[in-house]
Amino acid sequence: MRVAIIGTGYVGLTTGVCLAYMGHSVSCLDTDASKIQSLCSGQVPIYEPYLEELLEAARPNLRFTSSYSEAIPGAEVVFIAVGTPPTPSGAPNLEYLSQAARMIGEHINSEFTVVVNKSTVPIGSGNWVGSLLRESVEQRRDGSGGDFAVASNPEFLREGAALHDSLYPDRIVIGADEPRALEVLYSLYRPILDQTFQAPTFLPRPETVSAIPLVSTDLASAELIKYAANAFLALKISFINEIGLVSERVGANITEVARGIGLDSRIGSRFLNAGIGWGGSCFGKDTAALIATASEYGLHLPIVEAAKTVNSRQRDRVVEKLLAELKILKGRTVGLLGLAFKPNTDDLREAPAIEIAQKLIDRGVRVKAHDPIAIQRFEREHGDMGVTLCDEPHTVAEGCDALVLVTEWPEYRDLDWEVLAKKMRHPFLLDGRHALDREKLLRAGMQYVTIS
Ligand code: UGA
């Protein structure tokens, strides 16, 4: 099928590359010409494992362009995957979305086109995009019409595992009020739903994956599914962090507690890792947007609000733990291991490391930090914070009064902790992710504390 994708950010590019790999003919459009230029030469502007390799494999079916008149006419499906960054009120900025909708309306031809919201958009955006498209089609000077329907197809990709989540998803959700739009999307996703594509050697199909469930529903339900899924994941993490607080007081082990409840298949064991809490561009933004939407209807969402409150308390607990150990924070040096909001990405949006670093700096602490991937990005985006960036974890440890493991990069598990402990002024490690081996750390002469 002929597909156009507007926006080559993290979601748009992943979707475009995967659909092209399935054999569809895909045009990826971005108004940022420099991005298009680097994509044409095979360079991927974001850090996402295997994206460059899959792009290479799908290249015969992929085109990159900045021109709507090249990408849109004749496309059977047009995805809108532009950014919807949060505004200060918590509601997303829909400027790029509205621009994209108008431009699509100007360029679709008379063949039936399904316009799909892939960006995380507020509930009701499907209708709104539909009205913008209609308006734009009506204003055409040549009077030519456009036959289209709007659909929602939320994504559930995790950064760092985006291709795996696209090729082998737990489910695909499509929503539209017109059955023919759902039929088109069903055909588009058929190779993934039936798992009939040849799995790439670098992303083999897990043995447990066979047919993928499809949730084919109305527009509003599909839009709400996205928010409800992210809010539920966020509150699952906050729940275990709240239980962690009790666990610490009564002398229980939160990892054991999480395992004990997670093995109940009604609860499930994933997203029960206690620690400094969630970050990233999605959970914070989507919980805020859900709360904002509900309030438009006069509704209060105490559970979702509590998930946010508990999450921000986890950052304060880092400072409290350091204060309890070091007594005085002013003039101390604290090293952060990890800056990215999670491993396998260089994304720093709402990264706990930034909030923690700022809280410590505000209390007169000198902060040093290491990250295997995100250092350069941190320098570009947060270089003025006053954090000393180090190329090696060993350099971070030098002269530190405490180390905090903020991001559980796998390489941190195998560090020579004995050497690190010797380099520190005070060998104290606060494991913010329950990622390290307590016994190993203690043997290495490190005092080991977790946030549970
Ligand atoms: C999240 C969702 O998991 C995706 O399904 C969704 O598509 C995406 O948001 C989105 O809306 O775009 P992502 O933000 O990439 O994906 O990352 P997650 O793996 O969900 O992690 C989010 C944060 O939660 C990270 O800071 C992670 O360290 C933290 N986390 C995760 C925990 O603190 N404990 C856990 O048990 C799991």
Short mmCIF file of C-alpha atoms and ligand atoms in Angstrom, two decimals:
data_model
loop_
_atom_site.label_atom_id
_atom_site.label_comp_id
_atom_site.label_asym_id
_atom_site.label_seq_id
_atom_site.Cartn_x
_atom_site.Cartn_y
_atom_site.Cartn_z
CA MET A 1 0.00 0.00 0.00
CA ARG A 2 1.07 3.63 -0.45
CA VAL A 3 1.72 5.34 2.87
CA ALA A 4 2.83 8.82 3.91
CA ILE A 5 4.12 9.69 7.36
CA ILE A 6 4.22 13.31 8.54
CA GLY A 7 6.98 13.81 11.11
CA THR A 8 10.20 11.83 11.31
CA GLY A 9 10.59 11.95 15.08
CA TYR A 10 10.87 8.87 17.16
CA VAL A 11 7.33 7.58 16.44
CA GLY A 12 7.09 8.62 12.78
CA LEU A 13 10.43 7.25 11.76
CA THR A 14 9.98 3.93 13.56
CA THR A 15 6.52 3.50 12.03
CA GLY A 16 7.75 4.45 8.55
CA VAL A 17 10.72 2.12 8.62
CA CYS A 18 8.68 -0.82 9.94
CA LEU A 19 5.88 -0.38 7.38
CA ALA A 20 8.43 -0.09 4.58
CA TYR A 21 10.07 -3.26 5.86
CA MET A 22 6.63 -4.95 5.55
CA GLY A 23 6.69 -4.11 1.84
CA HIS A 24 4.55 -0.96 1.82
CA SER A 25 5.71 2.02 -0.21
CA VAL A 26 6.39 4.72 2.38
CA SER A 27 7.13 8.45 2.05
CA CYS A 28 8.41 10.04 5.25
CA LEU A 29 7.91 13.79 5.35
CA ASP A 30 9.47 16.33 7.66
CA THR A 31 9.55 20.11 7.36
CA ASP A 32 13.09 20.08 8.81
CA ALA A 33 15.14 19.85 5.60
CA SER A 34 18.41 19.02 7.38
CA LYS A 35 16.77 16.00 9.02
CA ILE A 36 15.53 14.81 5.61
CA GLN A 37 18.97 15.29 4.14
CA SER A 38 20.65 13.16 6.80
CA LEU A 39 17.96 10.46 6.52
CA CYS A 40 18.48 10.34 2.74
CA SER A 41 22.13 9.60 3.39
CA GLY A 42 21.20 6.80 5.82
CA GLN A 43 21.90 8.72 9.03
CA VAL A 44 19.33 8.36 11.78
CA PRO A 45 18.99 11.51 13.91
CA ILE A 46 17.89 9.66 17.09
CA TYR A 47 19.53 6.93 19.12
CA GLU A 48 17.38 3.81 18.81
CA PRO A 49 18.92 0.33 18.67
CA TYR A 50 18.75 -1.30 15.17
CA LEU A 51 16.87 1.59 13.55
CA GLU A 52 19.74 2.27 11.16
CA GLU A 53 19.96 -1.42 10.22
CA LEU A 54 16.21 -1.75 9.61
CA LEU A 55 16.20 1.47 7.61
CA GLU A 56 18.90 0.01 5.38
CA ALA A 57 16.91 -3.21 4.92
CA ALA A 58 13.74 -1.25 4.08
CA ARG A 59 15.45 1.38 1.92
CA PRO A 60 14.01 0.23 -1.45
CA ASN A 61 10.49 1.04 -0.13
CA LEU A 62 11.36 4.30 1.63
CA ARG A 63 11.51 7.90 0.46
CA PHE A 64 12.30 10.99 2.51
CA THR A 65 10.96 14.38 1.51
CA SER A 66 9.97 17.83 2.75
CA SER A 67 7.30 18.25 0.09
CA TYR A 68 3.63 17.60 0.77
CA SER A 69 2.87 17.52 -2.96
CA GLU A 70 5.34 14.64 -3.32
CA ALA A 71 4.19 12.64 -0.30
CA ILE A 72 0.41 13.03 -0.06
CA PRO A 73 -1.41 12.70 -3.42
CA GLY A 74 -2.21 9.04 -4.00
CA ALA A 75 -1.34 7.89 -0.47
CA GLU A 76 -3.94 5.43 0.84
CA VAL A 77 -2.91 6.06 4.43
CA VAL A 78 -1.40 9.25 5.86
CA PHE A 79 -0.05 9.10 9.41
CA ILE A 80 0.31 12.27 11.43
CA ALA A 81 3.23 11.67 13.77
CA VAL A 82 4.27 15.21 14.62
CA GLY A 83 5.35 16.41 18.05
CA THR A 84 2.73 17.46 20.60
CA PRO A 85 5.00 18.95 23.29
CA PRO A 86 3.41 19.95 26.59
CA THR A 87 2.47 23.58 27.26
CA PRO A 88 2.89 25.04 30.78
CA SER A 89 -0.77 24.14 31.57
CA GLY A 90 -0.13 20.44 30.89
CA ALA A 91 -2.26 20.44 27.73
CA PRO A 92 -0.29 19.51 24.60
CA ASN A 93 0.65 22.07 21.97
CA LEU A 94 -1.35 21.13 18.88
CA GLU A 95 0.13 23.65 16.48
CA TYR A 96 2.12 21.10 14.46
CA LEU A 97 -0.85 18.77 14.34
CA SER A 98 -3.16 21.45 12.98
CA GLN A 99 -0.56 22.55 10.44
CA ALA A 100 -0.14 18.97 9.23
CA ALA A 101 -3.92 18.46 8.97
CA ARG A 102 -4.36 21.59 6.87
CA MET A 103 -1.50 20.65 4.56
CA ILE A 104 -2.87 17.13 4.10
CA GLY A 105 -6.28 18.63 3.25
CA GLU A 106 -4.65 20.76 0.58
CA HIS A 107 -2.90 17.82 -1.04
CA ILE A 108 -5.06 14.68 -0.86
CA ASN A 109 -6.64 13.70 -4.16
CA SER A 110 -10.04 12.21 -4.85
CA GLU A 111 -9.01 8.63 -3.98
CA PHE A 112 -10.06 7.50 -0.52
CA THR A 113 -7.37 8.38 2.06
CA VAL A 114 -7.29 7.37 5.71
CA VAL A 115 -5.68 10.09 7.83
CA VAL A 116 -4.37 8.55 11.02
CA ASN A 117 -3.48 10.27 14.26
CA LYS A 118 -0.37 8.52 15.52
CA SER A 119 0.81 11.37 17.73
CA THR A 120 -0.50 11.22 21.27
CA VAL A 121 -3.35 13.67 20.94
CA PRO A 122 -6.08 14.75 23.35
CA ILE A 123 -9.31 12.81 23.28
CA GLY A 124 -11.51 14.37 20.64
CA SER A 125 -8.63 15.27 18.33
CA GLY A 126 -9.86 12.85 15.69
CA ASN A 127 -12.98 14.98 15.22
CA TRP A 128 -10.96 18.16 15.29
CA VAL A 129 -8.46 16.93 12.67
CA GLY A 130 -11.43 15.84 10.54
CA SER A 131 -12.89 19.36 10.66
CA LEU A 132 -9.53 20.95 9.78
CA LEU A 133 -9.16 18.60 6.83
CA ARG A 134 -12.67 19.33 5.60
CA GLU A 135 -12.12 23.05 5.89
CA SER A 136 -8.87 22.83 4.01
CA VAL A 137 -10.39 20.69 1.23
CA GLU A 138 -13.31 23.13 0.90
CA GLN A 139 -10.99 26.09 0.55
CA ARG A 140 -9.17 24.63 -2.44
CA ARG A 141 -9.19 27.08 -5.29
CA ASP A 142 -9.51 24.41 -8.00
CA GLY A 143 -12.66 23.04 -6.33
CA SER A 144 -11.36 19.45 -6.46
CA GLY A 145 -12.67 17.31 -3.65
CA GLY A 146 -10.98 14.87 -1.30
CA ASP A 147 -12.38 11.64 0.04
CA PHE A 148 -11.00 10.86 3.48
CA ALA A 149 -11.73 9.44 6.91
CA VAL A 150 -9.90 10.05 10.16
CA ALA A 151 -8.63 7.23 12.35
CA SER A 152 -6.62 6.85 15.53
CA ASN A 153 -3.81 4.33 15.86
CA PRO A 154 -2.01 4.92 19.14
CA GLU A 155 1.50 3.57 19.57
CA PHE A 156 2.80 1.71 22.57
CA LEU A 157 6.52 1.78 21.78
CA ARG A 158 9.12 2.01 24.48
CA GLU A 159 12.15 4.06 23.61
CA GLY A 160 15.15 1.78 23.36
CA ALA A 161 12.90 -1.14 22.32
CA ALA A 162 10.81 0.69 19.71
CA LEU A 163 11.45 -1.70 16.82
CA HIS A 164 10.81 -4.78 18.88
CA ASP A 165 7.55 -3.22 20.11
CA SER A 166 6.53 -2.33 16.53
CA LEU A 167 7.29 -5.68 14.94
CA TYR A 168 6.10 -7.85 17.85
CA PRO A 169 3.50 -5.73 19.66
CA ASP A 170 1.24 -7.01 22.46
CA ARG A 171 -1.69 -5.61 20.44
CA ILE A 172 -2.55 -3.16 17.69
CA VAL A 173 -5.29 -0.63 18.36
CA ILE A 174 -7.16 1.07 15.54
CA GLY A 175 -10.13 3.36 15.99
CA ALA A 176 -12.43 5.04 13.47
CA ASP A 177 -16.08 5.85 13.11
CA GLU A 178 -16.11 4.75 9.44
CA PRO A 179 -15.78 0.99 8.84
CA ARG A 180 -13.93 1.46 5.54
CA ALA A 181 -11.10 3.28 7.39
CA LEU A 182 -10.76 0.31 9.74
CA GLU A 183 -10.62 -2.05 6.75
CA VAL A 184 -7.75 -0.10 5.20
CA LEU A 185 -5.78 -0.14 8.45
CA TYR A 186 -6.45 -3.84 8.91
CA SER A 187 -4.92 -4.52 5.47
CA LEU A 188 -1.97 -2.26 6.27
CA TYR A 189 -1.13 -4.10 9.47
CA ARG A 190 -1.92 -7.60 8.19
CA PRO A 191 1.77 -8.70 7.90
CA ILE A 192 2.35 -7.74 11.53
CA LEU A 193 -1.00 -9.08 12.79
CA ASP A 194 -0.40 -12.45 11.10
CA GLN A 195 3.39 -12.29 11.65
CA THR A 196 3.97 -13.31 8.04
CA PHE A 197 7.02 -11.11 7.46
CA GLN A 198 10.57 -12.43 7.48
CA ALA A 199 12.01 -11.42 10.87
CA PRO A 200 15.24 -9.40 10.58
CA THR A 201 18.28 -11.38 11.79
CA PHE A 202 19.11 -8.66 14.32
CA LEU A 203 15.55 -8.63 15.73
CA PRO A 204 14.46 -12.28 15.75
CA ARG A 205 10.84 -13.10 16.43
CA PRO A 206 10.41 -14.20 20.07
CA GLU A 207 9.24 -17.81 20.30
CA THR A 208 6.13 -16.79 22.23
CA VAL A 209 4.92 -14.43 19.47
CA SER A 210 2.34 -15.68 16.97
CA ALA A 211 -0.79 -13.82 15.86
CA ILE A 212 -1.13 -10.32 17.33
CA PRO A 213 -4.49 -9.26 18.83
CA LEU A 214 -6.26 -6.41 17.06
CA VAL A 215 -8.48 -3.98 18.92
CA SER A 216 -10.68 -2.40 16.27
CA THR A 217 -12.88 0.22 17.84
CA ASP A 218 -14.36 3.71 17.61
CA LEU A 219 -12.27 6.88 17.48
CA ALA A 220 -12.77 8.10 21.05
CA SER A 221 -12.06 4.67 22.58
CA ALA A 222 -8.78 4.33 20.67
CA GLU A 223 -7.74 7.79 21.82
CA LEU A 224 -8.57 7.00 25.44
CA ILE A 225 -6.79 3.61 25.32
CA LYS A 226 -3.47 5.39 24.81
CA TYR A 227 -3.91 7.65 27.84
CA ALA A 228 -5.32 4.90 30.01
CA ALA A 229 -2.41 2.59 29.16
CA ASN A 230 0.28 5.14 30.02
CA ALA A 231 -1.54 6.30 33.15
CA PHE A 232 -1.90 2.71 34.32
CA LEU A 233 1.80 1.95 33.77
CA ALA A 234 2.76 5.16 35.57
CA LEU A 235 0.54 4.34 38.52
CA LYS A 236 1.79 0.76 38.65
CA ILE A 237 5.30 2.13 39.20
CA SER A 238 4.06 4.68 41.72
CA PHE A 239 2.14 1.96 43.53
CA ILE A 240 5.23 -0.16 44.04
CA ASN A 241 7.13 2.94 45.14
CA GLU A 242 4.45 3.68 47.72
CA ILE A 243 4.60 0.11 48.99
CA GLY A 244 8.40 0.55 49.01
CA LEU A 245 8.04 3.28 51.57
CA VAL A 246 6.17 0.91 53.90
CA SER A 247 8.54 -1.90 53.04
CA GLU A 248 11.50 0.13 54.17
CA ARG A 249 9.88 1.00 57.50
CA VAL A 250 8.85 -2.57 58.34
CA GLY A 251 12.14 -4.09 57.21
CA ALA A 252 10.77 -5.91 54.14
CA ASN A 253 12.56 -6.31 50.82
CA ILE A 254 10.65 -4.48 48.09
CA THR A 255 12.14 -6.57 45.29
CA GLU A 256 10.79 -9.70 46.96
CA VAL A 257 7.44 -8.01 47.58
CA ALA A 258 7.23 -7.00 43.89
CA ARG A 259 8.08 -10.54 42.82
CA GLY A 260 5.55 -11.98 45.22
CA ILE A 261 2.69 -9.85 43.94
CA GLY A 262 3.79 -9.81 40.29
CA LEU A 263 3.59 -13.58 39.93
CA ASP A 264 -0.16 -13.24 40.35
CA SER A 265 -1.15 -13.19 36.69
CA ARG A 266 -3.91 -10.70 37.47
CA ILE A 267 -1.20 -8.24 38.54
CA GLY A 268 1.76 -9.16 36.31
CA SER A 269 5.41 -8.65 37.15
CA ARG A 270 6.41 -5.92 34.71
CA PHE A 271 6.62 -2.25 35.70
CA LEU A 272 7.00 -3.11 39.34
CA ASN A 273 10.63 -2.01 39.68
CA ALA A 274 10.79 0.32 42.63
CA GLY A 275 13.26 3.19 42.74
CA ILE A 276 13.52 6.85 41.83
CA GLY A 277 10.43 6.63 39.66
CA TRP A 278 9.44 7.33 36.12
CA GLY A 279 10.73 9.95 33.74
CA GLY A 280 10.66 10.43 29.99
CA SER A 281 8.47 12.41 27.66
CA CYS A 282 5.39 10.21 27.91
CA PHE A 283 4.19 9.38 31.40
CA GLY A 284 4.45 12.93 32.75
CA LYS A 285 2.88 14.49 29.67
CA ASP A 286 0.12 11.94 29.25
CA THR A 287 -0.95 11.83 32.90
CA ALA A 288 -1.07 15.66 32.89
CA ALA A 289 -3.10 15.68 29.67
CA LEU A 290 -5.53 13.06 31.00
CA ILE A 291 -6.07 15.12 34.14
CA ALA A 292 -6.57 18.24 31.99
CA THR A 293 -9.10 16.51 29.71
CA ALA A 294 -11.03 15.11 32.65
CA SER A 295 -11.20 18.54 34.25
CA GLU A 296 -12.81 19.93 31.09
CA TYR A 297 -15.68 17.58 31.94
CA GLY A 298 -15.64 18.59 35.59
CA LEU A 299 -13.98 15.32 36.58
CA HIS A 300 -11.28 14.84 39.18
CA LEU A 301 -8.86 11.88 38.80
CA PRO A 302 -7.42 11.29 42.29
CA ILE A 303 -5.62 8.06 41.36
CA VAL A 304 -3.74 9.55 38.41
CA GLU A 305 -2.92 12.67 40.42
CA ALA A 306 -1.58 10.55 43.27
CA ALA A 307 0.65 8.65 40.82
CA LYS A 308 2.31 11.96 39.92
CA THR A 309 2.68 13.06 43.53
CA VAL A 310 4.26 9.77 44.57
CA ASN A 311 6.62 9.94 41.60
CA SER A 312 7.92 13.36 42.46
CA ARG A 313 8.36 12.31 46.10
CA GLN A 314 10.77 9.59 44.95
CA ARG A 315 13.19 12.29 43.70
CA ASP A 316 13.05 14.00 47.11
CA ARG A 317 13.85 10.71 48.76
CA VAL A 318 17.23 10.68 46.99
CA VAL A 319 18.11 13.95 48.69
CA GLU A 320 16.72 12.72 52.03
CA LYS A 321 18.82 9.54 51.87
CA LEU A 322 21.97 11.48 51.05
CA LEU A 323 21.21 13.93 53.83
CA ALA A 324 20.69 11.10 56.32
CA GLU A 325 24.07 9.62 55.40
CA LEU A 326 26.20 12.70 54.87
CA LYS A 327 24.47 14.96 57.45
CA ILE A 328 25.61 18.09 55.64
CA LEU A 329 25.19 18.41 51.88
CA LYS A 330 26.75 21.81 51.31
CA GLY A 331 30.28 21.40 49.97
CA ARG A 332 29.88 17.67 49.25
CA THR A 333 30.51 16.01 45.90
CA VAL A 334 27.92 13.57 44.57
CA GLY A 335 28.37 11.49 41.42
CA LEU A 336 25.45 10.40 39.25
CA LEU A 337 25.73 7.20 37.24
CA GLY A 338 23.37 7.63 34.32
CA LEU A 339 21.65 10.70 32.88
CA ALA A 340 19.19 9.31 30.29
CA PHE A 341 15.66 8.71 31.61
CA LYS A 342 16.21 4.99 31.05
CA PRO A 343 18.85 2.72 29.47
CA ASN A 344 19.30 2.35 25.70
CA THR A 345 18.32 5.89 24.86
CA ASP A 346 19.97 9.31 24.97
CA ASP A 347 16.61 10.95 25.70
CA LEU A 348 16.80 13.38 28.61
CA ARG A 349 13.21 14.62 28.64
CA GLU A 350 12.00 14.63 32.25
CA ALA A 351 15.00 12.50 33.15
CA PRO A 352 15.14 11.96 36.92
CA ALA A 353 18.89 12.72 36.79
CA ILE A 354 18.20 16.33 35.85
CA GLU A 355 15.74 16.90 38.66
CA ILE A 356 18.02 15.19 41.18
CA ALA A 357 21.09 17.11 39.98
CA GLN A 358 19.19 20.40 40.31
CA LYS A 359 17.97 19.59 43.81
CA LEU A 360 21.53 18.77 44.88
CA ILE A 361 23.04 21.85 43.21
CA ASP A 362 20.44 23.99 44.98
CA ARG A 363 21.74 22.61 48.26
CA GLY A 364 25.33 23.51 47.47
CA VAL A 365 26.47 20.09 46.26
CA ARG A 366 29.01 19.69 43.46
CA VAL A 367 27.51 17.20 41.00
CA LYS A 368 29.53 15.00 38.65
CA ALA A 369 27.92 12.62 36.14
CA HIS A 370 28.52 9.90 33.59
CA ASP A 371 26.31 8.31 30.96
CA PRO A 372 27.40 5.89 28.22
CA ILE A 373 25.33 7.62 25.51
CA ALA A 374 23.67 10.82 26.70
CA ILE A 375 26.70 12.96 27.70
CA GLN A 376 26.86 14.99 24.51
CA ARG A 377 23.15 15.61 24.49
CA PHE A 378 23.29 16.65 28.13
CA GLU A 379 26.08 19.09 27.31
CA ARG A 380 24.01 20.57 24.46
CA GLU A 381 20.70 20.77 26.32
CA HIS A 382 21.72 21.27 29.96
CA GLY A 383 25.34 22.42 29.74
CA ASP A 384 24.54 25.51 31.83
CA MET A 385 23.42 23.55 34.91
CA GLY A 386 26.95 23.29 36.24
CA VAL A 387 27.22 19.48 36.29
CA THR A 388 30.77 18.17 35.72
CA LEU A 389 30.55 15.55 32.98
CA CYS A 390 32.98 12.62 33.01
CA ASP A 391 33.83 10.11 30.27
CA GLU A 392 34.31 7.24 32.71
CA PRO A 393 32.43 6.08 35.82
CA HIS A 394 35.82 5.86 37.54
CA THR A 395 36.39 9.57 37.00
CA VAL A 396 32.98 10.32 38.49
CA ALA A 397 33.85 8.34 41.62
CA GLU A 398 37.07 10.28 42.24
CA GLY A 399 36.70 12.38 45.38
CA CYS A 400 32.95 11.73 45.72
CA ASP A 401 31.11 11.60 49.03
CA ALA A 402 28.40 9.49 47.46
CA LEU A 403 27.42 7.89 44.16
CA VAL A 404 23.81 7.59 42.99
CA LEU A 405 22.89 5.02 40.36
CA VAL A 406 20.18 6.87 38.42
CA THR A 407 19.94 4.90 35.16
CA GLU A 408 20.41 1.13 35.19
CA TRP A 409 22.71 0.85 32.16
CA PRO A 410 23.83 -2.82 31.99
CA GLU A 411 27.53 -1.85 31.98
CA TYR A 412 27.22 -0.39 35.49
CA ARG A 413 26.52 -3.87 36.85
CA ASP A 414 30.03 -5.04 35.97
CA LEU A 415 32.05 -2.05 37.17
CA ASP A 416 35.11 -2.74 39.31
CA TRP A 417 33.44 -1.49 42.49
CA GLU A 418 36.54 -2.07 44.59
CA VAL A 419 38.47 0.41 42.48
CA LEU A 420 35.57 2.87 42.56
CA ALA A 421 35.19 2.60 46.33
CA LYS A 422 38.90 3.37 46.80
CA LYS A 423 38.65 6.47 44.64
CA MET A 424 35.80 7.90 46.71
CA ARG A 425 36.20 10.13 49.73
CA HIS A 426 33.33 8.24 51.33
CA PRO A 427 32.38 4.91 49.69
CA PHE A 428 28.59 5.23 49.72
CA LEU A 429 26.34 4.10 46.90
CA LEU A 430 22.64 4.85 46.61
CA ASP A 431 21.14 2.44 44.09
CA GLY A 432 18.12 4.26 42.68
CA ARG A 433 17.03 1.32 40.53
CA HIS A 434 17.63 -1.85 42.55
CA ALA A 435 19.99 -2.78 39.75
CA LEU A 436 23.20 -3.79 41.51
CA ASP A 437 24.31 -6.83 43.46
CA ARG A 438 24.29 -5.83 47.12
CA GLU A 439 26.71 -8.58 48.23
CA LYS A 440 29.19 -7.68 45.52
CA LEU A 441 29.10 -4.01 46.49
CA LEU A 442 29.52 -4.78 50.18
CA ARG A 443 32.47 -7.08 49.43
CA ALA A 444 34.02 -4.23 47.42
CA GLY A 445 33.94 -2.07 50.54
CA MET A 446 31.02 0.08 49.42
CA GLN A 447 28.20 1.04 51.72
CA TYR A 448 25.08 0.09 49.77
CA VAL A 449 21.64 1.64 50.17
CA THR A 450 18.55 1.46 47.95
CA ILE A 451 15.46 3.58 47.48
CA SER A 452 12.68 1.22 48.19
C1 UGA B 1 6.24 4.55 27.64
C2 UGA B 1 5.35 3.31 27.54
O1 UGA B 1 5.97 2.21 28.20
C3 UGA B 1 5.09 2.95 26.07
O2 UGA B 1 4.19 1.88 26.00
C4 UGA B 1 4.49 4.18 25.37
O3 UGA B 1 4.27 3.94 24.00
C5 UGA B 1 5.44 5.35 25.50
O4 UGA B 1 5.65 5.63 26.91
C6 UGA B 1 4.84 6.56 24.80
O5 UGA B 1 3.76 6.99 25.19
O6 UGA B 1 5.41 7.03 23.82
P1 UGA B 1 8.87 5.01 27.49
O7 UGA B 1 8.53 6.34 28.09
O8 UGA B 1 9.72 4.96 26.28
O9 UGA B 1 7.51 4.22 27.11
O10 UGA B 1 9.63 4.17 28.59
P2 UGA B 1 9.24 3.09 29.71
O11 UGA B 1 10.01 1.86 29.45
O12 UGA B 1 7.79 2.95 29.85
O13 UGA B 1 9.84 3.79 31.01
C7 UGA B 1 9.34 5.02 31.52
C8 UGA B 1 9.99 5.37 32.83
O14 UGA B 1 9.54 4.50 33.86
C9 UGA B 1 11.51 5.25 32.82
O15 UGA B 1 12.06 6.36 33.50
C10 UGA B 1 11.77 3.97 33.60
O16 UGA B 1 13.02 3.98 34.24
C11 UGA B 1 10.63 4.00 34.61
N1 UGA B 1 10.26 2.67 35.14
C12 UGA B 1 9.82 1.70 34.29
C13 UGA B 1 10.35 2.43 36.50
O17 UGA B 1 10.73 3.30 37.29
N2 UGA B 1 9.98 1.19 36.98
C14 UGA B 1 9.53 0.22 36.16
O18 UGA B 1 9.19 -0.88 36.66
C15 UGA B 1 9.46 0.46 34.78
#
